[in-house]
mmCIF file of C-alpha atoms in Angstrom:
data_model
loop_
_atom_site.group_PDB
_atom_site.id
_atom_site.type_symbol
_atom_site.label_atom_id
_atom_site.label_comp_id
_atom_site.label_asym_id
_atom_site.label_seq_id
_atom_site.Cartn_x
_atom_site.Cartn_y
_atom_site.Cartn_z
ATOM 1 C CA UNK A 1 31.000 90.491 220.396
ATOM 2 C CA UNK A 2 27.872 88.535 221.494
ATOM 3 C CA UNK A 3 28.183 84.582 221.921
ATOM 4 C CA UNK A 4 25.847 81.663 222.296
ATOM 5 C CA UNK A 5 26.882 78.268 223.548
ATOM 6 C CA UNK A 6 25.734 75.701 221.109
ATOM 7 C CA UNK A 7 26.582 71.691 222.096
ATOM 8 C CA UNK A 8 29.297 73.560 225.045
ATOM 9 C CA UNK A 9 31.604 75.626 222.195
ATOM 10 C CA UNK A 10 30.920 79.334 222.730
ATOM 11 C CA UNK A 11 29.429 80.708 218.847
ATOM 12 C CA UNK A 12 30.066 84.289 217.763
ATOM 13 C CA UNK A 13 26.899 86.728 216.626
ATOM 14 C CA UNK A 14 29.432 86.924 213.608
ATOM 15 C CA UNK A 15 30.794 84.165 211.391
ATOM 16 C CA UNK A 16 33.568 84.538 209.295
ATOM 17 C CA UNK A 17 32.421 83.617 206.045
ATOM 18 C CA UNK A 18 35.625 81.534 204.036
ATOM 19 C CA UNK A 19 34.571 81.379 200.747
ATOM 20 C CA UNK A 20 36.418 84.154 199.931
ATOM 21 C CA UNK A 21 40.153 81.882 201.407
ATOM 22 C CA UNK A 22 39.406 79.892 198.664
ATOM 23 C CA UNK A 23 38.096 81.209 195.460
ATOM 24 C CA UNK A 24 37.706 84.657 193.711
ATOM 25 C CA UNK A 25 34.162 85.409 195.272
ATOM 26 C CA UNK A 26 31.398 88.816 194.622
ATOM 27 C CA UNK A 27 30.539 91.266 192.961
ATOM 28 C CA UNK A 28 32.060 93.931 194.785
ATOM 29 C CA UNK A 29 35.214 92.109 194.819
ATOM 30 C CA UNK A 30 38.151 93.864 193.172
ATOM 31 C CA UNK A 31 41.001 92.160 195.303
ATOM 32 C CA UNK A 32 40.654 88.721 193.949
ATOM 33 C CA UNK A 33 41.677 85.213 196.327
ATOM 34 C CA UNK A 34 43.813 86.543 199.300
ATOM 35 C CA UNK A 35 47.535 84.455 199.415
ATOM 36 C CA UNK A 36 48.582 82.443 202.225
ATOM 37 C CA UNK A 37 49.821 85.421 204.546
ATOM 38 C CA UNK A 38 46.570 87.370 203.906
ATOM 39 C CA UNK A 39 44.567 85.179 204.974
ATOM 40 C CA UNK A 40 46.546 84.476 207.880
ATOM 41 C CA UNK A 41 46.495 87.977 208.857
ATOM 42 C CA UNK A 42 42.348 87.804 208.503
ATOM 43 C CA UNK A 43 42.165 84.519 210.241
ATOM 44 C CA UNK A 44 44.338 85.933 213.282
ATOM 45 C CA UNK A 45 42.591 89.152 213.534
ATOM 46 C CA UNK A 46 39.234 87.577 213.402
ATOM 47 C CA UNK A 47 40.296 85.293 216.244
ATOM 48 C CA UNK A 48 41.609 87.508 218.409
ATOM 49 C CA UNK A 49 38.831 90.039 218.169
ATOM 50 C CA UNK A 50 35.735 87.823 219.259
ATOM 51 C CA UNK A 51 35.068 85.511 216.163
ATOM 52 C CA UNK A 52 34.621 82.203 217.306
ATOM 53 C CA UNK A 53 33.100 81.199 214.267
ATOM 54 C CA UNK A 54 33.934 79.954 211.175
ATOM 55 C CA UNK A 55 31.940 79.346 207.870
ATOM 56 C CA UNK A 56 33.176 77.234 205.026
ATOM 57 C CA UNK A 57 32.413 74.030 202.631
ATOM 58 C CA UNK A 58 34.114 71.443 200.323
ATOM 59 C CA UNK A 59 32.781 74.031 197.494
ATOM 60 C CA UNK A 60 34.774 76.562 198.167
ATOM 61 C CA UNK A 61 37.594 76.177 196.292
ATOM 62 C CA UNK A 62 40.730 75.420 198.593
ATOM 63 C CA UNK A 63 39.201 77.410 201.689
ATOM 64 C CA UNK A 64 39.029 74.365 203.679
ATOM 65 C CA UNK A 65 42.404 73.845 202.878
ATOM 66 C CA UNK A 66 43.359 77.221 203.832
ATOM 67 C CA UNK A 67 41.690 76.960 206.976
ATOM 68 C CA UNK A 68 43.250 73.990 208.044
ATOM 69 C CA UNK A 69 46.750 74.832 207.338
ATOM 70 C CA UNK A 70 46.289 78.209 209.525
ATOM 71 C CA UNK A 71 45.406 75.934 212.276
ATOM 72 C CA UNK A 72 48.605 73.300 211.793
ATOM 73 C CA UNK A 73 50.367 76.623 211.935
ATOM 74 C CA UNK A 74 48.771 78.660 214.225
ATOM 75 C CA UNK A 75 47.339 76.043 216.726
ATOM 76 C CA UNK A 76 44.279 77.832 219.049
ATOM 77 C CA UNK A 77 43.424 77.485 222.759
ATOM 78 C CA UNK A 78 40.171 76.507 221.603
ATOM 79 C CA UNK A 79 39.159 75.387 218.519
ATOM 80 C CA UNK A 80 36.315 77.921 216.690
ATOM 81 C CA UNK A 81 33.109 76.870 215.875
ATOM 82 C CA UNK A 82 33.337 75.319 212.326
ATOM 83 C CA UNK A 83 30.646 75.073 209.982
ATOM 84 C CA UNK A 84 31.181 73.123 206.826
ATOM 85 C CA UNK A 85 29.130 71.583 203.936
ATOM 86 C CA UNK A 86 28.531 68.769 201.671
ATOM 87 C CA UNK A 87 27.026 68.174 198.628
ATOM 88 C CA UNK A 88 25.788 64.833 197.618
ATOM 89 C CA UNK A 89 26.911 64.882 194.206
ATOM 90 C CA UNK A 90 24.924 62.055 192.828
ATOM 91 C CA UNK A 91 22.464 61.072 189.820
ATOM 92 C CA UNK A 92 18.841 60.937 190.980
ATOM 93 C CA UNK A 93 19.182 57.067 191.033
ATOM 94 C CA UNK A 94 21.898 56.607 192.818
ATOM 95 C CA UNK A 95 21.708 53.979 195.115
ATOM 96 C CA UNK A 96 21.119 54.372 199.345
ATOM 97 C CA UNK A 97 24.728 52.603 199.428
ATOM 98 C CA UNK A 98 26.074 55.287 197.128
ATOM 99 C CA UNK A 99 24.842 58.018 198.326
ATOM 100 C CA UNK A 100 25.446 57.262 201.792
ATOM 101 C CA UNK A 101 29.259 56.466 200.892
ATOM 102 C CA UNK A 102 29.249 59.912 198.771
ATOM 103 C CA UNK A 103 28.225 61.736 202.201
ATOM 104 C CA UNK A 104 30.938 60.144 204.485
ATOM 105 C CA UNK A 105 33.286 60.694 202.323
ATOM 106 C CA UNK A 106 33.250 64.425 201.888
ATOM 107 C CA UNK A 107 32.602 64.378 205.526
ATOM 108 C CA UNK A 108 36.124 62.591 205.942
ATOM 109 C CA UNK A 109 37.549 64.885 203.197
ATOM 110 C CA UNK A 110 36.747 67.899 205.018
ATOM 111 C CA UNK A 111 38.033 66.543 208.833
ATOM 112 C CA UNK A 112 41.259 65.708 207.067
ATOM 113 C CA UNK A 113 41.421 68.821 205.304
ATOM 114 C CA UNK A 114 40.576 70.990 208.448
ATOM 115 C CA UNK A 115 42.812 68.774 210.429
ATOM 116 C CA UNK A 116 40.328 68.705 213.347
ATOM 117 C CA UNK A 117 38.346 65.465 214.771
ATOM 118 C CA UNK A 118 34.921 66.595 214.311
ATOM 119 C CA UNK A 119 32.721 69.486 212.845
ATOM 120 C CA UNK A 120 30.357 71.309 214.958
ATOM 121 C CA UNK A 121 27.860 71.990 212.305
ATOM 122 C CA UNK A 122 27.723 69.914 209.272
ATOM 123 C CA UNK A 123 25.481 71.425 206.554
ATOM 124 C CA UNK A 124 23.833 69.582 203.190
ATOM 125 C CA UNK A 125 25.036 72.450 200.524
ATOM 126 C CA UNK A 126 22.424 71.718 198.189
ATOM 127 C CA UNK A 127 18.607 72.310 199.736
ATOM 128 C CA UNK A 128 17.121 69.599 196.802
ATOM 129 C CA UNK A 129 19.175 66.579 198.532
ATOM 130 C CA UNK A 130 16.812 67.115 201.517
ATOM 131 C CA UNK A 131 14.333 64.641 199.250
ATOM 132 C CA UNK A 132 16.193 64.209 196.002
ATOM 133 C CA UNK A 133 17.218 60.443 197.004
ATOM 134 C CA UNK A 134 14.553 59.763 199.134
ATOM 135 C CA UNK A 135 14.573 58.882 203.108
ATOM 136 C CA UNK A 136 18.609 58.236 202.850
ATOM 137 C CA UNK A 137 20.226 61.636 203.078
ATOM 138 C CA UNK A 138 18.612 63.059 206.522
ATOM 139 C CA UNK A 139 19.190 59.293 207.841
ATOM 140 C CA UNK A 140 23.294 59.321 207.012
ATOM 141 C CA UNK A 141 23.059 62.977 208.202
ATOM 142 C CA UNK A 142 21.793 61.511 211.636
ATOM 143 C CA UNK A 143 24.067 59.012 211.666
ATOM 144 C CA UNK A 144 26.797 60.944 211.100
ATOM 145 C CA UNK A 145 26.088 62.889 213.684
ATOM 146 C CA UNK A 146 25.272 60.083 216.253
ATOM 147 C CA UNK A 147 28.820 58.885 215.236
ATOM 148 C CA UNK A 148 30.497 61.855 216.304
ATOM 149 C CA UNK A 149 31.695 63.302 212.910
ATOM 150 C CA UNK A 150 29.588 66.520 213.501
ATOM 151 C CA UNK A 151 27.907 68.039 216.685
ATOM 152 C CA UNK A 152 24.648 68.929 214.908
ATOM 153 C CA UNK A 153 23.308 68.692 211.121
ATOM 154 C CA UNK A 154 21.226 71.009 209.151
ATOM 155 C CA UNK A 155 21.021 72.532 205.601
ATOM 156 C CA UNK A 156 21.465 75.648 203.572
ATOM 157 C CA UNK A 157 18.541 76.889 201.604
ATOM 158 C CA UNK A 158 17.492 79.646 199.419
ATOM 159 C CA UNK A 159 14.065 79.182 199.382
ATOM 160 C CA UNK A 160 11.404 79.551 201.797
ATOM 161 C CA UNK A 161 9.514 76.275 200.653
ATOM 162 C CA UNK A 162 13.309 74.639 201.376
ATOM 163 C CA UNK A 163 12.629 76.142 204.937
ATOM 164 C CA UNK A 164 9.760 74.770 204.966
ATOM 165 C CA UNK A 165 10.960 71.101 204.407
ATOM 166 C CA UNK A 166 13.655 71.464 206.479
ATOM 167 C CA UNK A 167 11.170 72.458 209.427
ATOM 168 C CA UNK A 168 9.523 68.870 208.869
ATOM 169 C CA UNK A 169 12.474 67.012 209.965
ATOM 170 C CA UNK A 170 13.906 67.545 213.394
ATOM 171 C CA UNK A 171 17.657 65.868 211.787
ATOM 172 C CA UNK A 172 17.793 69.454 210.681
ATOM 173 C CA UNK A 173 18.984 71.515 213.809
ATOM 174 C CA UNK A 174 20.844 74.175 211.846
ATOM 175 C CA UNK A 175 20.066 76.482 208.943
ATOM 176 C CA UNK A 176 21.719 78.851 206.872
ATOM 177 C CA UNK A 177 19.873 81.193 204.818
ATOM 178 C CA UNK A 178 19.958 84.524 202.429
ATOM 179 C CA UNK A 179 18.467 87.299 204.032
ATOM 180 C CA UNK A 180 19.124 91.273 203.890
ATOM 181 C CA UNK A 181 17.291 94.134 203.850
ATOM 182 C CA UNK A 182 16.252 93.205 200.629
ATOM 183 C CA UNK A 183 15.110 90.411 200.646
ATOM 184 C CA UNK A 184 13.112 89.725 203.842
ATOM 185 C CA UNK A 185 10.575 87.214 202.511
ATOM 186 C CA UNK A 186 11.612 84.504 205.294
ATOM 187 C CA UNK A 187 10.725 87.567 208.190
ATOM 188 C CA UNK A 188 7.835 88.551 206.485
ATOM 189 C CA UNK A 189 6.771 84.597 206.128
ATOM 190 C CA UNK A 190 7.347 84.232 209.471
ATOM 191 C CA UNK A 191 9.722 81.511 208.935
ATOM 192 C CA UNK A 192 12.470 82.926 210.966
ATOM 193 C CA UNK A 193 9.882 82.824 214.006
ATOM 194 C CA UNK A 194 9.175 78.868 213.364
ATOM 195 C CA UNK A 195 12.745 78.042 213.247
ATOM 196 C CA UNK A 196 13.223 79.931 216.452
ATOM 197 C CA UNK A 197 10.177 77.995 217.980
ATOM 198 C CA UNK A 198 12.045 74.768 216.633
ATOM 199 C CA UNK A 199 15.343 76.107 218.240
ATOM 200 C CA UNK A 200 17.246 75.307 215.487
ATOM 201 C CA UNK A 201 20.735 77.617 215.026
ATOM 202 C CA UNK A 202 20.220 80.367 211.989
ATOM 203 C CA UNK A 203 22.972 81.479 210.075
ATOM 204 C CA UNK A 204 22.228 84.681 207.810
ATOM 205 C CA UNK A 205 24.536 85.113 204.566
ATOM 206 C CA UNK A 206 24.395 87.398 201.628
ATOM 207 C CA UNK A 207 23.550 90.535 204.141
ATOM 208 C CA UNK A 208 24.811 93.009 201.734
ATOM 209 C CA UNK A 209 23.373 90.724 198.608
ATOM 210 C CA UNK A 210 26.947 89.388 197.999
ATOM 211 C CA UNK A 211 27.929 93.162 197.791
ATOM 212 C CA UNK A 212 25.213 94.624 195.865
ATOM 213 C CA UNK A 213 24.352 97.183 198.526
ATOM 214 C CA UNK A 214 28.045 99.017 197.786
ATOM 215 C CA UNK A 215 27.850 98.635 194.045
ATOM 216 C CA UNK A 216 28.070 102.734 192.889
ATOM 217 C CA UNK A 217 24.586 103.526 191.412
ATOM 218 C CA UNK A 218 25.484 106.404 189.290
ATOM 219 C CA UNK A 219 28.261 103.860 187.291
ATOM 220 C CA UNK A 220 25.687 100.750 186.552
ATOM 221 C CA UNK A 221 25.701 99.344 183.148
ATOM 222 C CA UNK A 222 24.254 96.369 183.649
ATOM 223 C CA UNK A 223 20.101 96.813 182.526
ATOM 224 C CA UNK A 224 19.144 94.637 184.982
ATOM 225 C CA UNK A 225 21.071 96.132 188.005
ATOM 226 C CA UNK A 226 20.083 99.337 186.500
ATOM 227 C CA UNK A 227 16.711 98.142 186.758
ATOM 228 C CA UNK A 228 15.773 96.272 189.787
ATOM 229 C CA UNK A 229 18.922 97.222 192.066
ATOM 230 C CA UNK A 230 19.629 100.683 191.427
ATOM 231 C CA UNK A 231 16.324 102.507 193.057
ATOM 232 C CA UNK A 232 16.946 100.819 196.086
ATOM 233 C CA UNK A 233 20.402 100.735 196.262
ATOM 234 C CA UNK A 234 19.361 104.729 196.183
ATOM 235 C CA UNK A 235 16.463 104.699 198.695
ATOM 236 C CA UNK A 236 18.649 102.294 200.948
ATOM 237 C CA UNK A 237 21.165 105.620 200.721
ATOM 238 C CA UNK A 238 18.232 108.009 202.049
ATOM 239 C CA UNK A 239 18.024 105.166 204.986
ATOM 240 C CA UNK A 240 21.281 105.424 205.691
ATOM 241 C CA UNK A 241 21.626 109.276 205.703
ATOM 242 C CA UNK A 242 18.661 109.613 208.104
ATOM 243 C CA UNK A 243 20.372 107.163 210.637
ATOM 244 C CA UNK A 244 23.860 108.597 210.508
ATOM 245 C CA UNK A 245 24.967 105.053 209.235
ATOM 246 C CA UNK A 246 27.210 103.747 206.851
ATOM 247 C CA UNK A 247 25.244 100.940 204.289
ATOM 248 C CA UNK A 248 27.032 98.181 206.202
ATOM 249 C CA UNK A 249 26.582 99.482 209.771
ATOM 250 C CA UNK A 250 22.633 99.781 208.503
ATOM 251 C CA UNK A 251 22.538 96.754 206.824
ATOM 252 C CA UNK A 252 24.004 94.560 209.874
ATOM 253 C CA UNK A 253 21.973 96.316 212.362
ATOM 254 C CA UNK A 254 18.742 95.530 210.865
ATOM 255 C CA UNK A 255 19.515 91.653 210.732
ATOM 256 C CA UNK A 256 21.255 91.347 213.608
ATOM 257 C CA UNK A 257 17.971 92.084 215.921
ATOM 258 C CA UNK A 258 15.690 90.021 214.233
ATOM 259 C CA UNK A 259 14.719 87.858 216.353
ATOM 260 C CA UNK A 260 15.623 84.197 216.017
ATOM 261 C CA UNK A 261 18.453 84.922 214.040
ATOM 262 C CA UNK A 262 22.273 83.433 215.664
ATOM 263 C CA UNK A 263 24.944 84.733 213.392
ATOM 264 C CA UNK A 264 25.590 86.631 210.682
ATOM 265 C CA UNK A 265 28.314 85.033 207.937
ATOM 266 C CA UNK A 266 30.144 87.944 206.851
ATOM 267 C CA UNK A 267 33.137 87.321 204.370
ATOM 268 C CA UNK A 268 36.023 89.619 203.730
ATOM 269 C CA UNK A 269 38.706 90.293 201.602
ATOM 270 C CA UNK A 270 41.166 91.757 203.871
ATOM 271 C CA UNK A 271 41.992 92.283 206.996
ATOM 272 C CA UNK A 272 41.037 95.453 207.449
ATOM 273 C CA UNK A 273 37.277 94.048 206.221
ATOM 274 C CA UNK A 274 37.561 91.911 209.117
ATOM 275 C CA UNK A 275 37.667 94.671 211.723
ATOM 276 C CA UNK A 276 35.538 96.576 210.332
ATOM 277 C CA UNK A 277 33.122 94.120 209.801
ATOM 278 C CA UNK A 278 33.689 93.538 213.555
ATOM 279 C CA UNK A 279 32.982 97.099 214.824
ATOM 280 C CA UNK A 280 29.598 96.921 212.280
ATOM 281 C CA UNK A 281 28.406 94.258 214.205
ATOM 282 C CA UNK A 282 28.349 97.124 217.365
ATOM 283 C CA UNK A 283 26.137 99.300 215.470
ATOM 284 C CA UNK A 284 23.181 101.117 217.323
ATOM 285 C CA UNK A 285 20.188 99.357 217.028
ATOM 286 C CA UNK A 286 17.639 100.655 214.232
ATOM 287 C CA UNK A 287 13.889 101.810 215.740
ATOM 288 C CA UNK A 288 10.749 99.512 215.621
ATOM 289 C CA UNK A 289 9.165 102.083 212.999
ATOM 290 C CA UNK A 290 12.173 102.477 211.206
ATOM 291 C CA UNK A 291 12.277 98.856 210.498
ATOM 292 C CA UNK A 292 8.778 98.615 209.961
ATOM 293 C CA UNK A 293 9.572 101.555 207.320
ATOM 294 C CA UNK A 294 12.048 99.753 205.953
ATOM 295 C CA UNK A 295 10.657 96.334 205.542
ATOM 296 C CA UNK A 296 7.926 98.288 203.612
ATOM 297 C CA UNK A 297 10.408 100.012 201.450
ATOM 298 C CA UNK A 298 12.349 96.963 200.110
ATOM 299 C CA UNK A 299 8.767 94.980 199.937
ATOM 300 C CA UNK A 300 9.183 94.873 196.266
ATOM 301 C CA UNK A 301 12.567 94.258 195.260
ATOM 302 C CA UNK A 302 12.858 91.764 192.650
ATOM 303 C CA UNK A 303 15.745 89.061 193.828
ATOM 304 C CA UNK A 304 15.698 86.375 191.414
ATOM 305 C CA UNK A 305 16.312 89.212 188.397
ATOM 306 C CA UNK A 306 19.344 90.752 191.095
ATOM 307 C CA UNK A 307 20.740 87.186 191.643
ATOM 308 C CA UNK A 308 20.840 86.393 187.422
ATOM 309 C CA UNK A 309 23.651 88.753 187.619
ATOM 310 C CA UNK A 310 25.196 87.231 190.612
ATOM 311 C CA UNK A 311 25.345 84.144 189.088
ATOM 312 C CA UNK A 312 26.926 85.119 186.332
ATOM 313 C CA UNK A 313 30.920 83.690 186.260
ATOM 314 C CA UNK A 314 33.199 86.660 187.451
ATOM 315 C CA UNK A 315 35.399 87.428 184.851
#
């Protein structure tokens, strides 16, 4: 497992993504919240395998919670790299007092919570507060970090014209964004080269489209999967077979190289996800004209129709 240091802590080229500690999370998931002693077993194997980082937010259900009891319990040499987010919360008119006082407290929330002193990356969850309440979100976020409650601030987007207003403000020193071979529109933008100029720390999520890539083609009902998912889902297949790679091992080494890119946030469900997750991220690299082949293939996949079924409440 690769590593960058970032502010002296050593950071993974993976990221344990948490949500899943926390709440009943994708599409592809059939194995529902993991219990205390499952995600202990995914939190140890992850740690002693490389993983120095971890990925979670005062969103995700009780994963913060989860993630700090594992460390009362299980108390590491080194503490991993821990990413967490906030989310302002607010009416539009809330005041600069309010707002300010809705940030430091789910900043406090999520120290206690964690049972640690201080994040190392402290992320606003929702791209809009970067200007929904003016000047006084990215000037807590500074002074939150100039008072030591997290090593670096930043913001996770979906959007590339939310990378491009997080670009504007040098507060913003870490991003996470959706990217996968589907959906390559901040590569193709040449965002992901601007943020690497910038220097700023990118965190990839949703590299298998929050498990879209291993949804079954031949057993969609859904019209709109059917529709916009299911000929690539097939055509990624035909990638795969040429390479002699799984969908993951395909999907990870394409993202993984792009340069500019840190860490990829990969959630699991059990441990056994977690190690194989981990030997994915040791994949063989893909060839410059196979990626230029496949950037070409997946030019026209339609996201926002793909992500009205994501959205959708799991049942």
């Amino acid at each position: 497992m690769k590593h960058i240091i970032v502010n002296g802590k050593p950071l993974s080229q993976m990221t344990l993504g948490t949500v899943q500690l926390g709440m009943n999370y994708g599409i592809a998931n059939n194995q529902g919240q993991p219990d205390t002693a499952q995600s202990t077993a995914m939190l140890t194997c992850a740690l002693k395998n490389g993983i120095t980082s971890l990925d979670t937010a005062r969103a995700y259900g009780t994963s913060e919670d989860v993630l700090g009891g594992f460390f009362r319990e299980n108390p590491p040499a080194e503490m991993p790299f821990i990413t967490s987010k906030l989310g302002v919360g607010l009416p539009e008119d809330a005041s600069d007092e309010e707002v300010e006082a809705a940030m430091y407290s789910s900043v406090e929330t999520s120290l206690e919570k964690l049972g640690v002193n201080r994040l190392d990356c402290l992320l606003l969850h929702a791209p809009g507060d970067m200007t929904k309440y003016g000047d006084i979100v990215p000037k807590t976020l500074d002074k939150l970090v100039k008072e030591n409650y997290a090593a670096m601030g930043g913001v996770s987007v979906y959007l590339a014209d939310e990378v491009e207003t997080m670009l504007q403000n040098d507060v913003y020193q870490a991003i996470q964004v959706p990217m996968s071979l589907f959906d390559q529109q901040l590569i193709t933008g040449g965002y992901i080269d601007r943020l690497k100029d910038k220097g700023a720390v990118v965190f990839v999520r949703s590299v298998f489209l929050q498990g879209v890539f291993f949804l079954d083609p031949e057993k969609m009902e859904d019209p709109l999967l059917v529709e916009y998912a299911k000929p690539y889902i097939l055509k990624l297949r035909e990638f795969c077979d040429r390479a002699g790679m799984s969908i993951a091992e395909f999907a990870i080494s394409f993202m993984r190289d792009v340069p500019g890119v840190t860490s990829l946030v990969l959630g699991a469900d059990t441990e056994e996800q977690v190690m194989e997750n981990i030997r994915y991220m040791n994949a063989p690299a893909l060839t410059e004209d196979m990626r230029k082949e496949v950037t070409e293939a997946f030019s026209g996949v339609n996201i926002p129709k793909i992500m009205e079924v994501l959205r959708r409440p799991k049942q």
